[in-house]
Amino acid sequence: MKSKFQPDENGYFGQYGGAFIPELLHPNVKELADNYIQIIESEAFQTEYKALLKDYVGRPTPLYLAKRLSQKYGAHIYLKREDLNHTGAHKVNNTIGQILIAKKLGKTKIIAETGAGQHGVATATVCALMGLECTVFMGEKDIVRQAPNVARMKMLGAKVVPATSGSKTLKDATNEAIRYWIQNPATFYLIGSVVGPHPHPDMVARLQAVISEEMKWQLKEKTGKENPDTIIACVGGGSNAAGAFYHYMEDQTVELIAVEAAGLGVYSGESAATSQLGEVGIIHGSKTILMQDAYGQIQEPYSISAGLDYPGVGPLHAHLFETKRAKFMSATDNEALAAAYELTKIEGIIPALETAHALAVLPKIKFKKDQVVVINLSGRGDKDLEIFIKNLEA
Ligand SMILES: *Cc1c(COP(=O)(O)O)cnc(C)c1O
């Protein structure tokens, strides 16, 4: 039986998803849609993907029982250590998988868009690994703000193209990438989250599903049961949460909590809490929930963490939200900062600011005794040091 949380043949999760793309891209997108599942499920792909995840990325990532954090919140809190992956976050699980799919389809040129540069670096990394040409579109403003990641991408051999229109940030970089893709339909568009036209949301979810696949046997080893009571993950586009939820979505006994960035406050006008503020619309070629004004113009989101600073959410998450399968919560900039300092002090782990949003809901939940909770520790905080230092002084 097909799962309620798998897309139908047109790429719809409930009412969300699909592929709203210009005519010129149809052959390219169809080629991918017709082949991605077969490729991913093939033995050749699985062998190469798993070998790279093991020897290049460093998987399986540990599932760590955070004793002092557990004591403080009165639950058994495990951290899924995606921060220990090569390049410092979960994003590489997806880029490794997509580069292998691109190669199987005979593509030699890769394009990507990036906001803070994390996905750009993860893409440039796998292009260097495979010797493929890489072009990354990035808002002009972000190029200035994220100089170290721009340097990394260049060192890895990628070409970084500035997007100079609009607000000169992520959504403009995405528009540029799509424009380039239309002109060069044979290139492979390596999207960084569970967003974009079908089959990207489902493809990226399948590639990130390795997170919950490992969680199952790791929990069994440590607790005697494959299932936790609760899984918590932060949501920008939704890929790390999709990976952490994937093998548990059908099992209603596992509570899923998705945490969005509330910026300066959900209703402050400076926020990225899409599920609470958004309405149905189309963004990046897919029908989903997004933040827009009365005229349907996409609203500029805000969060202290660049990775959550996205005006939409992937169609799978829109569906998880609408069906109430996942509970959506949010955390403000200040709550996330406090959570990051706390984890650093009591566990010796500096999390990414994105990840800190997932940690920030701990004080808001009343846990039952012996509740088993897994928090997906999506990335490490080295990249956010400047913000951490500034706020320590403040
Ligand atoms: C990019 C990023 C995110 C947000 O992206 P998702 O697709 O929602 O996972 C979260 N955490 C870290 C560390 C990131 O780099």
Short mmCIF file of C-alpha atoms and ligand atoms in Angstrom, two decimals:
data_model
loop_
_atom_site.label_atom_id
_atom_site.label_comp_id
_atom_site.label_asym_id
_atom_site.label_seq_id
_atom_site.Cartn_x
_atom_site.Cartn_y
_atom_site.Cartn_z
CA MET A 1 0.00 0.00 0.00
CA LYS A 2 1.23 3.45 -0.87
CA SER A 3 2.02 5.74 2.01
CA LYS A 4 0.00 8.92 2.61
CA PHE A 5 3.31 10.72 2.81
CA GLN A 6 4.71 9.59 -0.54
CA PRO A 7 3.85 11.76 -3.54
CA ASP A 8 1.42 10.55 -6.21
CA GLU A 9 2.61 10.10 -9.81
CA ASN A 10 2.36 13.84 -10.42
CA GLY A 11 4.42 14.68 -7.37
CA TYR A 12 1.59 15.74 -5.04
CA PHE A 13 1.62 15.25 -1.28
CA GLY A 14 -2.09 15.82 -0.65
CA GLN A 15 -2.78 19.12 -2.39
CA TYR A 16 0.87 20.25 -2.33
CA GLY A 17 3.74 19.74 -4.75
CA GLY A 18 3.58 19.25 -8.51
CA ALA A 19 5.87 20.78 -11.09
CA PHE A 20 5.00 24.34 -12.13
CA ILE A 21 7.72 24.90 -14.67
CA PRO A 22 8.15 26.54 -18.06
CA GLU A 23 7.54 24.34 -21.11
CA LEU A 24 11.24 24.34 -22.03
CA LEU A 25 12.16 22.50 -18.85
CA HIS A 26 9.60 19.72 -19.25
CA PRO A 27 11.86 17.19 -21.05
CA ASN A 28 14.63 17.63 -18.50
CA VAL A 29 12.36 17.43 -15.47
CA LYS A 30 10.46 14.49 -16.94
CA GLU A 31 13.70 12.61 -17.59
CA LEU A 32 14.56 12.97 -13.93
CA ALA A 33 11.04 12.14 -12.73
CA ASP A 34 10.97 9.01 -14.88
CA ASN A 35 14.31 7.75 -13.64
CA TYR A 36 15.14 8.90 -10.12
CA ILE A 37 13.44 6.12 -8.15
CA GLN A 38 14.86 3.40 -10.34
CA ILE A 39 18.35 4.91 -10.04
CA ILE A 40 18.14 5.38 -6.26
CA GLU A 41 16.87 1.85 -5.74
CA SER A 42 19.46 0.25 -8.04
CA GLU A 43 22.19 -1.82 -6.50
CA ALA A 44 24.91 0.10 -8.35
CA PHE A 45 23.70 3.43 -6.93
CA GLN A 46 23.24 2.09 -3.40
CA THR A 47 26.72 0.58 -3.38
CA GLU A 48 28.41 3.78 -4.50
CA TYR A 49 26.21 6.07 -2.37
CA LYS A 50 26.69 4.03 0.81
CA ALA A 51 30.45 3.73 0.24
CA LEU A 52 30.82 7.50 -0.14
CA LEU A 53 28.59 8.17 2.87
CA LYS A 54 30.78 5.87 4.92
CA ASP A 55 34.29 6.73 3.78
CA TYR A 56 33.93 10.31 2.53
CA VAL A 57 31.16 11.76 4.71
CA GLY A 58 31.87 9.73 7.85
CA ARG A 59 28.53 7.94 8.33
CA PRO A 60 26.85 6.51 10.26
CA THR A 61 26.71 9.63 12.40
CA PRO A 62 26.51 8.84 16.12
CA LEU A 63 23.28 8.85 18.09
CA TYR A 64 24.40 10.38 21.34
CA LEU A 65 22.54 10.27 24.66
CA ALA A 66 22.98 13.81 26.00
CA LYS A 67 22.99 13.05 29.73
CA ARG A 68 23.15 16.54 31.15
CA LEU A 69 20.60 17.90 28.70
CA SER A 70 18.35 14.92 29.56
CA GLN A 71 18.68 15.61 33.26
CA LYS A 72 17.79 19.24 32.79
CA TYR A 73 14.60 18.57 30.79
CA GLY A 74 13.50 15.32 32.40
CA ALA A 75 13.55 13.08 29.33
CA HIS A 76 15.98 10.77 27.53
CA ILE A 77 17.33 13.13 24.91
CA TYR A 78 19.39 11.71 22.06
CA LEU A 79 21.22 13.89 19.55
CA LYS A 80 21.56 12.62 15.97
CA ARG A 81 24.97 14.04 15.16
CA GLU A 82 24.65 15.31 11.57
CA ASP A 83 27.07 18.05 12.62
CA LEU A 84 29.84 15.46 12.42
CA ASN A 85 29.39 14.92 8.67
CA HIS A 86 32.09 16.12 6.28
CA THR A 87 31.33 19.83 5.59
CA GLY A 88 29.55 20.09 8.93
CA ALA A 89 25.87 19.44 8.25
CA HIS A 90 23.29 17.10 6.74
CA LYS A 91 23.34 18.87 3.37
CA VAL A 92 26.08 16.64 1.98
CA ASN A 93 23.86 13.51 2.23
CA ASN A 94 21.74 15.09 -0.49
CA THR A 95 24.51 16.52 -2.68
CA ILE A 96 26.38 13.19 -2.77
CA GLY A 97 23.19 11.43 -3.84
CA GLN A 98 22.21 13.98 -6.48
CA ILE A 99 25.68 14.11 -8.03
CA LEU A 100 25.55 10.34 -8.48
CA ILE A 101 22.09 10.64 -10.09
CA ALA A 102 23.39 13.44 -12.36
CA LYS A 103 26.28 11.21 -13.44
CA LYS A 104 23.95 8.29 -14.15
CA LEU A 105 21.91 10.61 -16.40
CA GLY A 106 25.09 11.65 -18.21
CA LYS A 107 25.05 15.28 -17.01
CA THR A 108 28.39 17.06 -16.84
CA LYS A 109 27.34 20.56 -15.73
CA ILE A 110 25.85 21.26 -12.33
CA ILE A 111 24.08 24.41 -11.19
CA ALA A 112 22.85 25.32 -7.71
CA GLU A 113 21.60 28.30 -5.79
CA THR A 114 22.66 29.19 -2.29
CA GLY A 115 21.72 31.68 0.41
CA ALA A 116 24.28 31.55 3.17
CA GLY A 117 26.56 29.42 1.04
CA GLN A 118 26.15 26.14 2.94
CA HIS A 119 24.43 24.34 0.08
CA GLY A 120 26.80 26.01 -2.39
CA VAL A 121 29.77 24.61 -0.49
CA ALA A 122 28.19 21.14 -0.24
CA THR A 123 27.54 21.20 -4.01
CA ALA A 124 31.00 22.55 -4.92
CA THR A 125 32.47 19.81 -2.69
CA VAL A 126 30.84 16.93 -4.56
CA CYS A 127 31.56 18.54 -7.95
CA ALA A 128 35.24 18.68 -6.98
CA LEU A 129 34.99 15.07 -5.87
CA MET A 130 33.53 14.01 -9.23
CA GLY A 131 35.39 16.45 -11.47
CA LEU A 132 32.19 18.12 -12.73
CA GLU A 133 31.72 21.76 -13.68
CA CYS A 134 29.88 23.71 -10.98
CA THR A 135 28.11 27.07 -11.16
CA VAL A 136 26.55 28.50 -8.01
CA PHE A 137 24.10 31.41 -8.09
CA MET A 138 24.18 33.63 -5.04
CA GLY A 139 22.62 36.99 -4.16
CA GLU A 140 25.08 39.88 -4.40
CA LYS A 141 24.28 40.86 -0.83
CA ASP A 142 24.88 37.31 0.41
CA ILE A 143 28.23 37.17 -1.42
CA VAL A 144 29.38 40.08 0.71
CA ARG A 145 27.84 38.74 3.96
CA GLN A 146 29.15 35.19 3.49
CA ALA A 147 32.68 35.81 2.26
CA PRO A 148 34.26 32.68 3.84
CA ASN A 149 31.80 30.35 2.06
CA VAL A 150 32.35 32.18 -1.23
CA ALA A 151 36.10 31.62 -0.77
CA ARG A 152 35.48 27.93 -0.05
CA MET A 153 33.37 27.49 -3.18
CA LYS A 154 36.02 29.19 -5.33
CA MET A 155 38.77 27.10 -3.79
CA LEU A 156 36.69 24.01 -4.62
CA GLY A 157 36.64 25.12 -8.24
CA ALA A 158 33.08 26.45 -8.49
CA LYS A 159 32.05 29.55 -10.39
CA VAL A 160 30.01 31.89 -8.18
CA VAL A 161 27.57 34.05 -10.15
CA PRO A 162 26.07 37.07 -8.35
CA ALA A 163 22.30 37.64 -8.55
CA THR A 164 21.89 41.38 -8.81
CA SER A 165 18.10 41.72 -9.03
CA GLY A 166 15.49 42.32 -6.33
CA SER A 167 16.69 42.06 -2.76
CA LYS A 168 19.93 40.40 -4.00
CA THR A 169 19.40 37.38 -1.70
CA LEU A 170 18.33 33.73 -1.93
CA LYS A 171 15.08 34.12 -3.84
CA ASP A 172 16.84 36.21 -6.48
CA ALA A 173 19.63 33.64 -6.72
CA THR A 174 16.94 30.99 -7.24
CA ASN A 175 15.32 33.06 -10.00
CA GLU A 176 18.70 33.42 -11.71
CA ALA A 177 19.38 29.69 -11.42
CA ILE A 178 15.99 28.87 -12.95
CA ARG A 179 16.58 31.40 -15.75
CA TYR A 180 19.96 29.82 -16.52
CA TRP A 181 18.41 26.35 -16.38
CA ILE A 182 15.79 27.37 -18.97
CA GLN A 183 18.56 28.58 -21.28
CA ASN A 184 20.69 25.47 -20.60
CA PRO A 185 18.14 22.72 -20.00
CA ALA A 186 20.78 19.96 -20.21
CA THR A 187 22.43 21.12 -16.99
CA PHE A 188 21.54 19.37 -13.74
CA TYR A 189 19.93 21.63 -11.14
CA LEU A 190 21.11 20.39 -7.77
CA ILE A 191 18.50 21.71 -5.34
CA GLY A 192 19.48 21.94 -1.66
CA SER A 193 16.27 21.07 0.16
CA VAL A 194 12.93 19.27 -0.20
CA VAL A 195 11.68 22.11 -2.41
CA GLY A 196 11.37 22.85 -6.11
CA PRO A 197 9.39 21.04 -8.82
CA HIS A 198 8.66 17.31 -8.59
CA PRO A 199 10.68 15.10 -8.33
CA HIS A 200 13.10 17.20 -6.27
CA PRO A 201 11.16 17.21 -2.96
CA ASP A 202 10.72 13.44 -2.98
CA MET A 203 14.22 12.78 -4.32
CA VAL A 204 15.89 14.90 -1.64
CA ALA A 205 13.72 13.32 1.10
CA ARG A 206 14.78 9.85 -0.06
CA LEU A 207 18.44 10.88 0.01
CA GLN A 208 18.15 12.38 3.50
CA ALA A 209 16.18 9.34 4.72
CA VAL A 210 19.51 7.76 5.64
CA ILE A 211 19.22 9.80 8.88
CA SER A 212 16.14 7.96 10.17
CA GLU A 213 17.31 4.67 8.67
CA GLU A 214 20.32 4.85 11.00
CA MET A 215 18.23 6.14 13.91
CA LYS A 216 16.14 2.95 13.80
CA TRP A 217 18.99 0.51 14.43
CA GLN A 218 20.84 2.89 16.69
CA LEU A 219 17.80 3.35 18.94
CA LYS A 220 17.19 -0.39 18.93
CA GLU A 221 20.77 -0.91 20.09
CA LYS A 222 20.55 1.72 22.81
CA THR A 223 16.97 1.50 24.06
CA GLY A 224 15.78 -1.90 22.80
CA LYS A 225 13.14 -0.21 20.61
CA GLU A 226 13.41 1.17 17.08
CA ASN A 227 10.96 3.98 17.77
CA PRO A 228 11.49 7.08 19.86
CA ASP A 229 8.48 8.84 21.40
CA THR A 230 9.36 12.17 19.80
CA ILE A 231 11.58 13.50 17.01
CA ILE A 232 12.42 17.20 16.84
CA ALA A 233 14.02 18.96 13.87
CA CYS A 234 14.33 22.51 12.58
CA VAL A 235 12.73 23.43 9.25
CA GLY A 236 13.99 25.81 6.60
CA GLY A 237 13.03 24.11 3.35
CA GLY A 238 12.62 20.92 5.37
CA SER A 239 15.32 18.48 4.26
CA ASN A 240 16.92 17.58 7.59
CA ALA A 241 13.46 17.19 9.15
CA ALA A 242 12.30 15.06 6.20
CA GLY A 243 15.33 12.81 6.70
CA ALA A 244 14.80 12.49 10.44
CA PHE A 245 11.04 11.85 10.08
CA TYR A 246 11.13 9.68 6.94
CA HIS A 247 10.96 6.14 8.30
CA TYR A 248 8.57 7.16 11.08
CA MET A 249 5.96 9.14 9.18
CA GLU A 250 3.53 6.22 8.90
CA ASP A 251 3.75 5.33 12.57
CA GLN A 252 1.39 7.64 14.45
CA THR A 253 2.88 6.60 17.79
CA VAL A 254 6.00 8.64 16.99
CA GLU A 255 5.42 12.34 17.60
CA LEU A 256 7.06 14.57 14.97
CA ILE A 257 7.91 18.16 15.86
CA ALA A 258 9.01 20.65 13.19
CA VAL A 259 10.48 23.91 14.43
CA GLU A 260 10.41 27.06 12.32
CA ALA A 261 12.29 30.31 12.84
CA ALA A 262 10.18 33.04 14.42
CA GLY A 263 12.89 35.71 14.01
CA LEU A 264 12.00 38.67 16.21
CA GLY A 265 8.59 37.09 16.95
CA VAL A 266 6.05 35.25 14.78
CA TYR A 267 3.91 38.38 14.20
CA SER A 268 6.73 40.93 14.33
CA GLY A 269 6.99 41.26 10.56
CA GLU A 270 10.54 39.90 10.88
CA SER A 271 10.00 36.16 10.85
CA ALA A 272 10.25 32.97 8.81
CA ALA A 273 7.51 30.95 10.54
CA THR A 274 5.97 29.87 7.25
CA SER A 275 3.31 27.45 8.48
CA GLN A 276 1.85 30.08 10.80
CA LEU A 277 2.06 33.04 8.43
CA GLY A 278 1.87 31.44 5.02
CA GLU A 279 -0.87 30.68 2.56
CA VAL A 280 -1.15 28.38 -0.41
CA GLY A 281 0.85 29.57 -3.38
CA ILE A 282 3.54 28.60 -5.84
CA ILE A 283 7.25 29.02 -5.23
CA HIS A 284 10.25 27.46 -7.00
CA GLY A 285 7.95 25.42 -9.21
CA SER A 286 5.90 23.79 -6.50
CA LYS A 287 2.56 24.40 -4.81
CA THR A 288 3.04 24.81 -1.10
CA ILE A 289 2.58 27.14 1.86
CA LEU A 290 4.51 30.37 1.58
CA MET A 291 4.68 33.83 3.05
CA GLN A 292 3.08 36.33 0.69
CA ASP A 293 1.34 39.66 0.80
CA ALA A 294 -2.26 40.42 -0.22
CA TYR A 295 -1.14 40.61 -3.87
CA GLY A 296 0.54 37.22 -3.83
CA GLN A 297 4.03 38.73 -3.79
CA ILE A 298 6.52 36.66 -1.85
CA GLN A 299 7.41 38.30 1.44
CA GLU A 300 11.01 38.65 2.49
CA PRO A 301 11.54 36.30 5.44
CA TYR A 302 13.86 36.99 8.34
CA SER A 303 15.78 34.79 10.75
CA ILE A 304 19.12 35.10 12.51
CA SER A 305 19.98 31.76 10.91
CA ALA A 306 20.52 32.00 7.17
CA GLY A 307 19.49 28.38 6.60
CA LEU A 308 15.96 28.95 7.97
CA ASP A 309 15.54 32.29 6.23
CA TYR A 310 13.23 30.92 3.52
CA PRO A 311 9.71 32.18 2.66
CA GLY A 312 8.26 28.74 1.93
CA VAL A 313 8.39 25.19 3.17
CA GLY A 314 8.60 22.02 1.07
CA PRO A 315 5.32 20.40 -0.09
CA LEU A 316 5.80 17.34 2.14
CA HIS A 317 5.94 19.62 5.18
CA ALA A 318 2.92 21.63 4.01
CA HIS A 319 1.12 18.27 3.92
CA LEU A 320 2.47 17.18 7.33
CA PHE A 321 1.24 20.51 8.68
CA GLU A 322 -2.20 20.36 7.09
CA THR A 323 -2.84 16.75 8.12
CA LYS A 324 -1.47 17.55 11.60
CA ARG A 325 0.87 14.55 11.30
CA ALA A 326 3.66 16.84 12.48
CA LYS A 327 3.33 19.46 15.15
CA PHE A 328 4.74 22.82 14.09
CA MET A 329 6.40 25.01 16.69
CA SER A 330 8.68 28.02 16.40
CA ALA A 331 11.61 29.64 18.17
CA THR A 332 12.78 33.25 18.06
CA ASP A 333 16.34 34.44 17.41
CA ASN A 334 16.90 34.98 21.13
CA GLU A 335 15.49 31.59 22.12
CA ALA A 336 17.74 29.92 19.55
CA LEU A 337 20.80 31.82 20.78
CA ALA A 338 20.07 30.82 24.39
CA ALA A 339 19.66 27.19 23.34
CA ALA A 340 22.97 27.26 21.45
CA TYR A 341 24.83 28.65 24.45
CA GLU A 342 23.16 26.09 26.69
CA LEU A 343 24.11 23.06 24.57
CA THR A 344 27.65 24.36 24.31
CA LYS A 345 27.94 24.82 28.09
CA ILE A 346 26.35 21.59 29.23
CA GLU A 347 27.29 19.15 26.46
CA GLY A 348 30.36 20.71 24.87
CA ILE A 349 28.73 20.85 21.44
CA ILE A 350 28.42 24.12 19.50
CA PRO A 351 25.37 23.71 17.23
CA ALA A 352 24.55 25.64 14.06
CA LEU A 353 22.08 28.48 14.64
CA GLU A 354 19.53 26.60 12.52
CA THR A 355 19.84 23.55 14.74
CA ALA A 356 19.58 25.70 17.85
CA HIS A 357 15.94 26.39 16.92
CA ALA A 358 15.16 22.68 17.38
CA LEU A 359 16.85 22.74 20.79
CA ALA A 360 15.00 25.91 21.76
CA VAL A 361 11.62 24.19 22.07
CA LEU A 362 12.82 21.92 24.91
CA PRO A 363 11.74 24.37 27.64
CA LYS A 364 8.29 24.65 25.97
CA ILE A 365 7.47 20.93 26.13
CA LYS A 366 6.25 19.01 29.16
CA PHE A 367 7.96 15.62 28.91
CA LYS A 368 6.70 12.41 30.45
CA LYS A 369 9.09 10.48 32.61
CA ASP A 370 11.29 8.20 30.45
CA GLN A 371 10.14 9.84 27.22
CA VAL A 372 12.66 9.07 24.45
CA VAL A 373 13.36 12.15 22.35
CA VAL A 374 15.64 12.45 19.34
CA ILE A 375 16.78 15.89 18.25
CA ASN A 376 18.28 16.06 14.79
CA LEU A 377 21.50 18.02 15.29
CA SER A 378 21.58 19.21 11.69
CA GLY A 379 24.88 21.11 11.74
CA ARG A 380 27.81 22.50 13.66
CA GLY A 381 28.16 26.10 14.74
CA ASP A 382 31.62 27.07 13.48
CA LYS A 383 30.06 29.05 10.63
CA ASP A 384 28.04 31.10 13.15
CA LEU A 385 30.89 32.01 15.47
CA GLU A 386 30.78 35.67 14.54
CA ILE A 387 27.13 35.94 15.61
CA PHE A 388 27.76 33.93 18.79
CA ILE A 389 30.67 36.21 19.76
CA LYS A 390 28.72 39.38 19.05
CA ASN A 391 25.81 38.23 21.22
CA LEU A 392 28.04 37.08 24.06
CA GLU A 393 29.31 40.62 24.35
CA ALA A 394 25.87 42.19 24.08
C1 LIG B 1 20.56 24.50 5.52
C2 LIG B 1 20.46 24.09 6.91
C3 LIG B 1 19.20 23.88 7.54
C4 LIG B 1 17.88 24.16 6.86
O1 LIG B 1 17.60 23.39 5.74
P1 LIG B 1 16.55 22.19 5.75
O2 LIG B 1 16.40 21.86 4.30
O3 LIG B 1 15.29 22.69 6.36
O4 LIG B 1 17.14 21.10 6.54
C5 LIG B 1 19.18 23.42 8.84
N1 LIG B 1 20.31 23.20 9.53
C6 LIG B 1 21.53 23.40 8.98
C7 LIG B 1 22.75 23.15 9.79
C8 LIG B 1 21.65 23.85 7.65
O5 LIG B 1 22.86 24.06 7.12
#
